[in-house]
Amino acid sequence: MIKLLKNNITAHISLSENEVEAFCNLFEQMLIPKKSFLLKEGEVCKFEGFVTKGLFRVFHIDKNGNEQILYFAMENWWITDIDSFTNEKPSQLFIEALEDSEVFVISKTDKEFAYTNLPKIEKLFRVMTQKTHVALQRRMINNLSKTAEDRYLEFAQRYPQLIQRLSNIQVAAYLGITNVFLSNIRKKIALKK
């Protein structure tokens, strides 16, 4: 599974075989059983991770006990609480495995070591940060300007392999709507076909 990480790295930046190997050696493999947490609210996030198997959800629970899903991470996606990781402060997020999962994690110390000793790695994380900002910006604009039905249709079109692995409740929490409202949207769409 480390091959998936190597392929992801070389898809973003050009490194020699030795540089890729040196960077990958800084990661630790973690096997996370379904319904187990990689991170809980209140803990300091000490990793950035790369998912090689399985599926995670990154979420927050508001003061009313409602779950708000920020994003999902499946194979070939990166995962962390960037605020907690960068600023070394307690997380406001939970990261839970929705399936039996495998993730390769790197610590802040090892990431800094890579920046110093493998300078091209900084470009890798800069590119990933830019992609994350673009995705978050698009999501914010969609949440402000599109209907729930339009957001659902776009999510289903953009991530067809992901939506099949999620429950209605999880999709609804991501879209910021109730499960009942999502069911009504799906029925309405089915009637149009």
Coordinates of C-alpha atoms in Angstrom, one line a residue:
M1 CA 0.0 0.0 0.0
I2 CA 3.0 2.3 0.4
K3 CA 3.0 2.3 -3.4
L4 CA -0.2 4.4 -3.4
L5 CA 1.6 7.0 -1.3
K6 CA 4.6 7.0 -3.6
N7 CA 2.4 7.4 -6.7
N8 CA 0.6 10.3 -5.1
I9 CA 3.9 12.1 -4.3
T10 CA 5.3 11.6 -7.8
A11 CA 2.1 12.8 -9.3
H12 CA 2.6 16.2 -7.7
I13 CA 6.4 16.6 -7.7
S14 CA 9.5 15.2 -9.4
L15 CA 11.7 13.3 -7.0
S16 CA 14.4 10.7 -7.5
E17 CA 13.7 7.1 -6.3
N18 CA 16.0 7.7 -3.3
E19 CA 14.2 10.9 -2.4
V20 CA 10.8 9.2 -2.6
E21 CA 12.1 6.3 -0.5
A22 CA 13.6 8.7 2.1
F23 CA 10.4 10.6 2.4
C24 CA 8.2 7.5 2.6
N25 CA 10.4 6.1 5.4
L26 CA 9.3 9.1 7.6
F27 CA 5.7 7.7 7.6
E28 CA 4.2 5.2 10.0
Q29 CA 1.5 2.8 9.0
M30 CA -1.6 2.7 11.1
L31 CA -4.5 0.2 10.8
I32 CA -7.7 1.8 12.0
P33 CA -10.7 -0.5 12.6
K34 CA -14.2 0.6 11.5
K35 CA -15.8 3.0 14.0
S36 CA -12.5 3.8 15.6
F37 CA -11.1 7.3 15.9
L38 CA -7.9 8.6 14.5
L39 CA -8.5 11.8 16.3
K40 CA -11.0 13.0 18.9
E41 CA -12.1 16.5 19.8
G42 CA -9.8 17.9 22.5
E43 CA -6.7 16.0 21.4
V44 CA -3.8 17.7 19.6
C45 CA -3.5 16.4 16.1
K46 CA 0.1 15.1 15.8
F47 CA -0.1 13.8 12.2
E48 CA -0.9 14.4 8.6
G49 CA -2.1 11.2 7.0
F50 CA -2.4 9.6 3.6
V51 CA -5.3 7.1 3.3
T52 CA -4.3 3.9 1.4
K53 CA -7.3 1.8 2.3
G54 CA -10.8 2.5 3.7
L55 CA -12.8 5.6 4.4
F56 CA -12.8 8.4 7.1
R57 CA -15.1 11.2 8.0
V58 CA -13.8 14.4 9.5
F59 CA -16.6 16.1 11.5
H60 CA -17.5 18.5 14.3
I61 CA -20.4 18.2 16.8
D62 CA -22.1 21.6 17.4
K63 CA -23.5 22.8 20.8
N64 CA -26.8 21.2 19.9
G65 CA -25.3 17.8 19.3
N66 CA -25.6 18.0 15.5
E67 CA -22.9 16.4 13.5
Q68 CA -21.3 18.6 10.8
I69 CA -19.1 16.7 8.3
L70 CA -16.3 18.8 6.9
Y71 CA -15.1 16.2 4.4
F72 CA -14.6 12.5 3.8
A73 CA -11.2 10.9 3.0
M74 CA -10.9 7.7 1.0
E75 CA -8.0 6.0 -0.7
N76 CA -5.5 8.4 -2.2
W77 CA -6.7 11.3 -0.1
W78 CA -4.8 13.2 2.6
I79 CA -6.3 13.7 6.1
T80 CA -5.6 15.8 9.2
D81 CA -6.9 18.6 11.4
I82 CA -4.6 21.3 9.9
D83 CA -5.5 23.9 12.5
S84 CA -4.6 21.6 15.4
F85 CA -1.6 20.1 13.6
T86 CA -0.1 23.4 12.6
N87 CA -0.8 25.4 15.8
E88 CA -0.5 22.5 18.2
K89 CA -3.8 23.2 19.9
P90 CA -6.7 21.0 20.9
S91 CA -8.8 19.8 18.0
Q92 CA -12.4 20.7 17.5
L93 CA -12.7 17.8 15.1
F94 CA -13.2 14.0 15.2
I95 CA -11.7 11.8 12.5
E96 CA -13.4 8.4 12.4
A97 CA -12.9 5.4 10.2
L98 CA -16.2 4.4 8.4
E99 CA -14.5 1.2 7.2
D100 CA -11.6 -0.8 8.3
S101 CA -8.8 1.5 7.1
E102 CA -5.1 2.0 6.6
V103 CA -3.4 5.3 6.8
F104 CA 0.3 6.4 6.6
V105 CA 1.0 9.2 9.0
I106 CA 3.8 11.7 9.3
S107 CA 4.6 13.7 12.4
K108 CA 5.2 17.5 12.5
T109 CA 8.9 16.8 13.4
D110 CA 9.4 14.4 10.5
K111 CA 7.6 16.8 8.1
E112 CA 9.9 19.6 9.2
F113 CA 12.9 17.2 8.8
A114 CA 11.7 16.5 5.2
Y115 CA 11.4 20.2 4.5
T116 CA 15.0 20.7 5.5
N117 CA 16.5 17.6 4.0
L118 CA 14.2 17.1 0.9
P119 CA 13.3 20.7 -0.1
K120 CA 11.1 19.5 -2.9
I121 CA 8.7 18.2 -0.3
E122 CA 7.7 21.7 0.6
K123 CA 6.3 22.1 -2.9
L124 CA 4.3 18.9 -2.5
F125 CA 2.5 20.2 0.6
R126 CA 2.1 23.7 -1.0
V127 CA 0.3 22.1 -4.0
M128 CA -1.9 20.0 -1.7
T129 CA -2.7 23.1 0.5
Q130 CA -3.7 25.0 -2.7
K131 CA -6.0 22.2 -3.8
T132 CA -7.5 22.0 -0.3
H133 CA -8.2 25.8 -0.4
V134 CA -9.8 25.6 -3.8
A135 CA -12.1 22.7 -2.6
L136 CA -13.1 24.6 0.5
Q137 CA -13.7 27.8 -1.4
R138 CA -15.9 25.9 -3.9
R139 CA -17.8 24.2 -1.0
M140 CA -18.4 27.5 0.7
I141 CA -19.7 29.1 -2.5
N142 CA -21.9 26.1 -3.2
N143 CA -23.3 26.2 0.4
L144 CA -24.1 29.9 0.0
S145 CA -25.5 29.9 -3.5
K146 CA -26.9 26.5 -4.4
T147 CA -30.0 24.6 -3.3
A148 CA -29.6 21.4 -1.3
E149 CA -30.7 19.5 -4.3
D150 CA -28.1 21.1 -6.5
R151 CA -25.4 20.4 -3.8
Y152 CA -26.4 16.8 -3.6
L153 CA -26.4 16.3 -7.4
E154 CA -23.0 17.9 -7.7
F155 CA -21.6 15.8 -4.8
A156 CA -23.0 12.6 -6.4
Q157 CA -21.6 13.5 -9.8
R158 CA -18.2 14.5 -8.5
Y159 CA -17.7 11.6 -6.1
P160 CA -19.8 8.6 -7.5
Q161 CA -17.5 6.0 -5.9
L162 CA -17.7 7.8 -2.5
I163 CA -21.4 8.3 -2.4
Q164 CA -22.0 4.5 -2.8
R165 CA -20.0 3.9 0.4
L166 CA -21.9 6.4 2.6
S167 CA -25.2 6.2 4.4
N168 CA -28.0 8.7 3.8
I169 CA -27.3 10.1 7.3
Q170 CA -23.6 10.8 6.4
V171 CA -24.4 12.4 3.1
A172 CA -27.1 14.6 4.8
A173 CA -24.6 15.7 7.5
Y174 CA -22.1 16.6 4.8
L175 CA -24.7 18.6 2.9
G176 CA -26.0 20.3 6.1
I177 CA -29.5 19.0 5.8
T178 CA -31.7 16.4 7.6
N179 CA -31.9 12.8 6.5
V180 CA -35.6 13.2 5.8
F181 CA -34.9 16.2 3.5
L182 CA -32.2 14.2 1.7
S183 CA -34.7 11.3 1.2
N184 CA -37.2 13.8 -0.3
I185 CA -34.5 15.1 -2.6
R186 CA -33.7 11.6 -3.8
K187 CA -37.4 10.8 -4.4
K188 CA -37.9 14.0 -6.4
I189 CA -34.8 13.2 -8.5
A190 CA -36.0 9.6 -9.1
L191 CA -39.4 10.9 -10.3
K192 CA -37.7 13.1 -12.8
K193 CA -36.0 10.2 -14.5

